GROMACS .gro file of C-alpha atoms in nm:
model
  253
    1MET     CA    1  -1.169   1.528  -4.962
    2ALA     CA    2  -1.333   1.241  -5.145
    3ALA     CA    3  -1.138   0.919  -5.210
    4VAL     CA    4  -1.230   0.950  -5.585
    5ARG     CA    5  -1.171   1.280  -5.761
    6TYR     CA    6  -1.251   1.226  -6.130
    7VAL     CA    7  -1.197   1.489  -6.397
    8ALA     CA    8  -1.284   1.460  -6.770
    9ILE     CA    9  -1.124   1.652  -7.060
   10GLY     CA   10  -1.213   1.648  -7.426
   11ASP     CA   11  -1.451   1.784  -7.690
   12SER     CA   12  -1.828   1.754  -7.754
   13PHE     CA   13  -1.812   1.378  -7.699
   14THR     CA   14  -1.709   1.431  -7.340
   15GLU     CA   15  -1.902   1.751  -7.283
   16GLY     CA   16  -2.211   1.545  -7.357
   17VAL     CA   17  -2.351   1.707  -7.672
   18GLY     CA   18  -2.647   1.505  -7.801
   19ASP     CA   19  -2.770   1.406  -7.455
   20GLU     CA   20  -2.972   1.711  -7.377
   21LEU     CA   21  -3.192   1.730  -7.066
   22PRO     CA   22  -3.533   1.897  -7.072
   23ASP     CA   23  -3.393   2.215  -6.922
   24GLY     CA   24  -3.143   2.245  -7.212
   25ARG     CA   25  -2.837   2.138  -7.020
   26VAL     CA   26  -2.619   1.863  -7.174
   27ARG     CA   27  -2.544   1.559  -6.964
   28GLY     CA   28  -2.344   1.285  -7.150
   29TRP     CA   29  -2.144   0.979  -7.062
   30ALA     CA   30  -1.900   1.156  -6.819
   31ASP     CA   31  -2.178   1.287  -6.606
   32LEU     CA   32  -2.336   0.940  -6.610
   33VAL     CA   33  -2.002   0.780  -6.512
   34ALA     CA   34  -1.969   1.009  -6.214
   35GLN     CA   35  -2.323   0.922  -6.091
   36GLY     CA   36  -2.275   0.549  -6.172
   37TRP     CA   37  -1.941   0.555  -5.993
   38ALA     CA   38  -2.097   0.702  -5.674
   39ASP     CA   39  -2.392   0.458  -5.693
   40ALA     CA   40  -2.163   0.151  -5.744
   41THR     CA   41  -1.932   0.234  -5.449
   42GLY     CA   42  -2.193   0.391  -5.221
   43GLU     CA   43  -1.957   0.690  -5.168
   44THR     CA   44  -1.971   1.054  -5.275
   45ILE     CA   45  -1.709   1.130  -5.541
   46GLU     CA   46  -1.582   1.466  -5.666
   47TYR     CA   47  -1.631   1.530  -6.034
   48ALA     CA   48  -1.514   1.800  -6.282
   49ASN     CA   49  -1.562   1.828  -6.655
   50LEU     CA   50  -1.350   2.069  -6.853
   51ALA     CA   51  -1.447   1.946  -7.205
   52ILE     CA   52  -1.572   2.197  -7.461
   53ARG     CA   53  -1.735   2.117  -7.792
   54GLY     CA   54  -1.562   2.175  -8.123
   55LYS     CA   55  -1.205   2.150  -7.984
   56LEU     CA   56  -0.924   1.999  -8.178
   57VAL     CA   57  -0.697   1.755  -7.989
   58TRP     CA   58  -0.405   1.984  -7.925
   59PRO     CA   59  -0.618   2.271  -7.793
   60ILE     CA   60  -0.774   2.021  -7.561
   61VAL     CA   61  -0.438   1.926  -7.429
   62GLU     CA   62  -0.294   2.280  -7.417
   63GLN     CA   63  -0.601   2.438  -7.262
   64GLN     CA   64  -0.757   2.170  -7.039
   65LEU     CA   65  -0.493   1.924  -6.924
   66GLU     CA   66  -0.294   2.140  -6.684
   67PRO     CA   67  -0.602   2.298  -6.524
   68ALA     CA   68  -0.738   1.948  -6.486
   69LEU     CA   69  -0.425   1.819  -6.318
   70ALA     CA   70  -0.408   2.132  -6.092
   71LEU     CA   71  -0.733   2.015  -5.938
   72GLY     CA   72  -0.544   1.718  -5.790
   73PRO     CA   73  -0.752   1.435  -5.935
   74THR     CA   74  -0.716   1.064  -5.873
   75HIS     CA   75  -0.854   0.982  -6.215
   76LEU     CA   76  -0.854   1.168  -6.546
   77SER     CA   77  -1.038   1.062  -6.865
   78PHE     CA   78  -0.917   1.176  -7.203
   79ASN     CA   79  -1.058   1.159  -7.552
   80GLY     CA   80  -0.977   1.374  -7.851
   81GLY     CA   81  -0.915   1.373  -8.224
   82GLY     CA   82  -1.271   1.338  -8.353
   83ASN     CA   83  -1.280   1.693  -8.487
   84ASP     CA   84  -0.924   1.653  -8.629
   85MET     CA   85  -1.027   1.338  -8.807
   86LEU     CA   86  -1.293   1.528  -9.006
   87ARG     CA   87  -1.024   1.748  -9.151
   88PRO     CA   88  -0.853   1.557  -9.438
   89ARG     CA   89  -0.520   1.747  -9.417
   90THR     CA   90  -0.469   1.676  -9.045
   91SER     CA   91  -0.178   1.453  -8.959
   92LEU     CA   92  -0.308   1.164  -8.759
   93ALA     CA   93   0.043   1.104  -8.622
   94HIS     CA   94   0.031   1.453  -8.475
   95VAL     CA   95  -0.296   1.366  -8.315
   96VAL     CA   96  -0.149   1.057  -8.156
   97GLU     CA   97   0.135   1.265  -8.015
   98ALA     CA   98  -0.123   1.451  -7.811
   99PHE     CA   99  -0.210   1.124  -7.637
  100ASP     CA  100   0.160   1.079  -7.556
  101ARG     CA  101   0.160   1.419  -7.377
  102VAL     CA  102  -0.148   1.322  -7.172
  103ILE     CA  103   0.003   0.987  -7.077
  104ALA     CA  104   0.334   1.147  -6.977
  105ARG     CA  105   0.180   1.414  -6.758
  106CYS     CA  106  -0.057   1.171  -6.585
  107ASP     CA  107   0.246   0.949  -6.514
  108GLU     CA  108   0.435   1.247  -6.367
  109GLU     CA  109   0.139   1.345  -6.144
  110GLY     CA  110   0.047   0.989  -6.033
  111VAL     CA  111  -0.304   1.016  -6.189
  112GLN     CA  112  -0.489   0.716  -6.308
  113LEU     CA  113  -0.563   0.771  -6.678
  114ILE     CA  114  -0.873   0.644  -6.855
  115LEU     CA  115  -0.841   0.657  -7.234
  116LEU     CA  116  -1.140   0.653  -7.459
  117SER     CA  117  -1.188   0.626  -7.824
  118GLY     CA  118  -1.494   0.795  -7.976
  119ALA     CA  119  -1.774   0.606  -8.144
  120ASN     CA  120  -1.788   0.573  -8.514
  121PRO     CA  121  -2.046   0.811  -8.673
  122ALA     CA  122  -2.113   0.568  -8.955
  123GLN     CA  123  -2.421   0.757  -9.085
  124ILE     CA  124  -2.260   1.091  -9.173
  125PRO     CA  125  -2.166   1.192  -9.531
  126LEU     CA  126  -1.825   1.060  -9.649
  127SER     CA  127  -1.846   0.799  -9.375
  128SER     CA  128  -1.613   0.563  -9.558
  129VAL     CA  129  -1.337   0.831  -9.542
  130VAL     CA  130  -1.406   0.887  -9.170
  131GLN     CA  131  -1.396   0.512  -9.117
  132ARG     CA  132  -1.052   0.478  -9.271
  133ARG     CA  133  -0.915   0.776  -9.074
  134GLY     CA  134  -1.080   0.657  -8.760
  135ASP     CA  135  -0.932   0.310  -8.797
  136LEU     CA  136  -0.586   0.453  -8.841
  137LEU     CA  137  -0.621   0.684  -8.540
  138SER     CA  138  -0.758   0.407  -8.322
  139ALA     CA  139  -0.479   0.172  -8.416
  140GLY     CA  140  -0.224   0.435  -8.350
  141VAL     CA  141  -0.345   0.508  -8.002
  142VAL     CA  142  -0.388   0.140  -7.916
  143ALA     CA  143  -0.032   0.072  -8.030
  144ARG     CA  144   0.093   0.356  -7.796
  145ILE     CA  145  -0.052   0.189  -7.490
  146ALA     CA  146   0.001  -0.177  -7.588
  147ASP     CA  147   0.265  -0.220  -7.312
  148ARG     CA  148   0.067  -0.012  -7.054
  149PRO     CA  149  -0.191  -0.245  -6.888
  150ASP     CA  150  -0.208   0.014  -6.608
  151ILE     CA  151  -0.386   0.261  -6.838
  152LEU     CA  152  -0.758   0.199  -6.834
  153ARG     CA  153  -0.920   0.197  -7.173
  154ALA     CA  154  -1.285   0.222  -7.290
  155LEU     CA  155  -1.261   0.168  -7.667
  156ASN     CA  156  -1.581   0.267  -7.842
  157TRP     CA  157  -1.459   0.288  -8.199
  158PRO     CA  158  -1.474  -0.092  -8.254
  159ASP     CA  159  -1.829  -0.117  -8.113
  160ARG     CA  160  -2.033  -0.185  -8.423
  161GLU     CA  161  -2.359  -0.179  -8.227
  162LEU     CA  162  -2.285   0.169  -8.116
  163SER     CA  163  -2.238   0.280  -8.471
  164THR     CA  164  -2.590   0.198  -8.568
  165PRO     CA  165  -2.847   0.484  -8.611
  166GLY     CA  166  -3.042   0.419  -8.291
  167TYR     CA  167  -2.758   0.552  -8.077
  168TRP     CA  168  -2.717   0.882  -8.258
  169SER     CA  169  -2.885   1.224  -8.242
  170GLU     CA  170  -3.042   1.383  -8.547
  171ASP     CA  171  -2.717   1.550  -8.658
  172ARG     CA  172  -2.565   1.195  -8.697
  173LEU     CA  173  -2.239   1.330  -8.547
  174HIS     CA  174  -2.314   1.320  -8.183
  175MET     CA  175  -2.461   1.030  -7.976
  176ASN     CA  176  -2.800   1.056  -7.822
  177ALA     CA  177  -2.881   0.969  -7.461
  178ARG     CA  178  -2.887   0.595  -7.555
  179GLY     CA  179  -2.536   0.620  -7.698
  180HIS     CA  180  -2.399   0.812  -7.404
  181HIS     CA  181  -2.535   0.556  -7.163
  182ARG     CA  182  -2.366   0.273  -7.354
  183VAL     CA  183  -2.031   0.453  -7.339
  184ALA     CA  184  -2.078   0.523  -6.969
  185ALA     CA  185  -2.136   0.152  -6.913
  186ARG     CA  186  -1.810   0.070  -7.084
  187VAL     CA  187  -1.618   0.328  -6.877
  188LEU     CA  188  -1.755   0.192  -6.556
  189SER     CA  189  -1.673  -0.166  -6.658
  190SER     CA  190  -1.313  -0.048  -6.730
  191LEU     CA  191  -1.302   0.063  -6.366
  192GLY     CA  192  -1.409  -0.275  -6.248
  193LEU     CA  193  -1.750  -0.149  -6.154
  194GLU     CA  194  -2.091  -0.298  -6.248
  195PRO     CA  195  -2.303  -0.051  -6.449
  196PRO     CA  196  -2.676  -0.076  -6.458
  197ALA     CA  197  -2.743  -0.352  -6.717
  198ALA     CA  198  -2.996  -0.133  -6.902
  199TRP     CA  199  -2.738   0.123  -6.989
  200TRP     CA  200  -2.579  -0.105  -7.244
  201SER     CA  201  -2.889  -0.070  -7.467
  202LEU     CA  202  -3.173   0.152  -7.357
  203PRO     CA  203  -3.498   0.134  -7.545
  204PRO     CA  204  -3.473   0.292  -7.894
  205ILE     CA  205  -3.558   0.666  -7.912
  206ALA     CA  206  -3.831   0.763  -8.165
  207ASP     CA  207  -3.670   0.912  -8.473
  208ALA     CA  208  -3.975   1.041  -8.653
  209ALA     CA  209  -3.847   1.393  -8.638
  210ARG     CA  210  -3.501   1.318  -8.781
  211PRO     CA  211  -3.427   1.552  -9.079
  212ARG     CA  212  -3.343   1.364  -9.402
  213GLY     CA  213  -3.230   1.460  -9.750
  214ALA     CA  214  -3.207   1.839  -9.813
  215ALA     CA  215  -3.336   1.917  -9.468
  216TYR     CA  216  -3.050   1.731  -9.306
  217TYR     CA  217  -2.789   1.912  -9.521
  218ARG     CA  218  -2.956   2.251  -9.446
  219ASP     CA  219  -2.989   2.198  -9.075
  220HIS     CA  220  -2.662   2.021  -8.992
  221VAL     CA  221  -2.408   1.990  -9.278
  222GLY     CA  222  -2.445   2.355  -9.395
  223PRO     CA  223  -2.365   2.510  -9.053
  224TRP     CA  224  -2.071   2.273  -9.009
  225VAL     CA  225  -1.927   2.386  -9.350
  226ARG     CA  226  -1.984   2.749  -9.278
  227ARG     CA  227  -1.784   2.715  -8.949
  228ARG     CA  228  -1.497   2.555  -9.142
  229LEU     CA  229  -1.503   2.834  -9.401
  230THR     CA  230  -1.512   3.108  -9.147
  231GLY     CA  231  -1.262   2.955  -8.903
  232THR     CA  232  -1.515   2.948  -8.624
  233SER     CA  233  -1.608   2.668  -8.383
  234SER     CA  234  -1.921   2.557  -8.201
  235GLY     CA  235  -1.715   2.590  -7.884
  236ASP     CA  236  -1.622   2.957  -7.931
  237ASP     CA  237  -1.701   3.164  -7.619
  238ARG     CA  238  -1.817   2.857  -7.430
  239VAL     CA  239  -1.682   2.765  -7.085
  240ALA     CA  240  -1.651   2.427  -6.922
  241LYS     CA  241  -1.973   2.312  -6.750
  242HIS     CA  242  -1.788   2.192  -6.437
  243PRO     CA  243  -1.448   2.370  -6.418
  244ASP     CA  244  -1.417   2.284  -6.046
  245TRP     CA  245  -1.518   1.996  -5.826
  246VAL     CA  246  -1.882   1.917  -5.771
  247ASP     CA  247  -1.988   1.652  -5.526
  248VAL     CA  248  -2.183   1.353  -5.675
  249ALA     CA  249  -2.353   1.149  -5.401
  250PRO     CA  250  -2.507   0.805  -5.447
  251LEU     CA  251  -2.867   0.827  -5.550
  252GLY     CA  252  -3.097   0.782  -5.250
  253SER     CA  253  -2.830   0.872  -4.997
   0.00000   0.00000   0.00000
């Protein structure tokens, strides 16, 4: 059994959507953290990722938290609420209560919790509304853990650099590989590890193919609206990419 057993739960942010590999698989910051953790310590770690895109915060907690804890992790990372925040009638106080549940269960199981806030998708339509709701959600979560220095935190919402277009994929809602690397660097730093310096700001990705105007609304906003109207989710019928432990060895070992 590895000394570090790290499990991640969440939505598309944690699944890694936007950081697609050439073979079509998604990678994302949590995969990068697992590899960076192994590289920094020189030891193989065990890693699981139960995150599924499109999930609201309470389904994340109700469907992923207990299976994650049943794996017997040493560390668990949690982020949620990004999809809730896009729904104007959602109670942000109810979202924050989900964080309380995760904190309580990790305390009970003796698991080191890593809390993340998502990045601010400042380029999407109605971004000012999202900004206000994101500010309130972020403040609510931070207030909950103000007296808990033992909870590790990687807060991406206040990172203004991460909100700029160069860190986002063409849908403007999910980070690209550059954004995911920056988040991974922040998580590794929260663990007291030294991430590769380049991860904080990889070279910009060419954006010549990014859809704009009517093409953007047709390709990205329209499908999102249709899912809301039909009560479907991008995560329907999807399963977690790493529902059980996988060994992550240091590169070159």
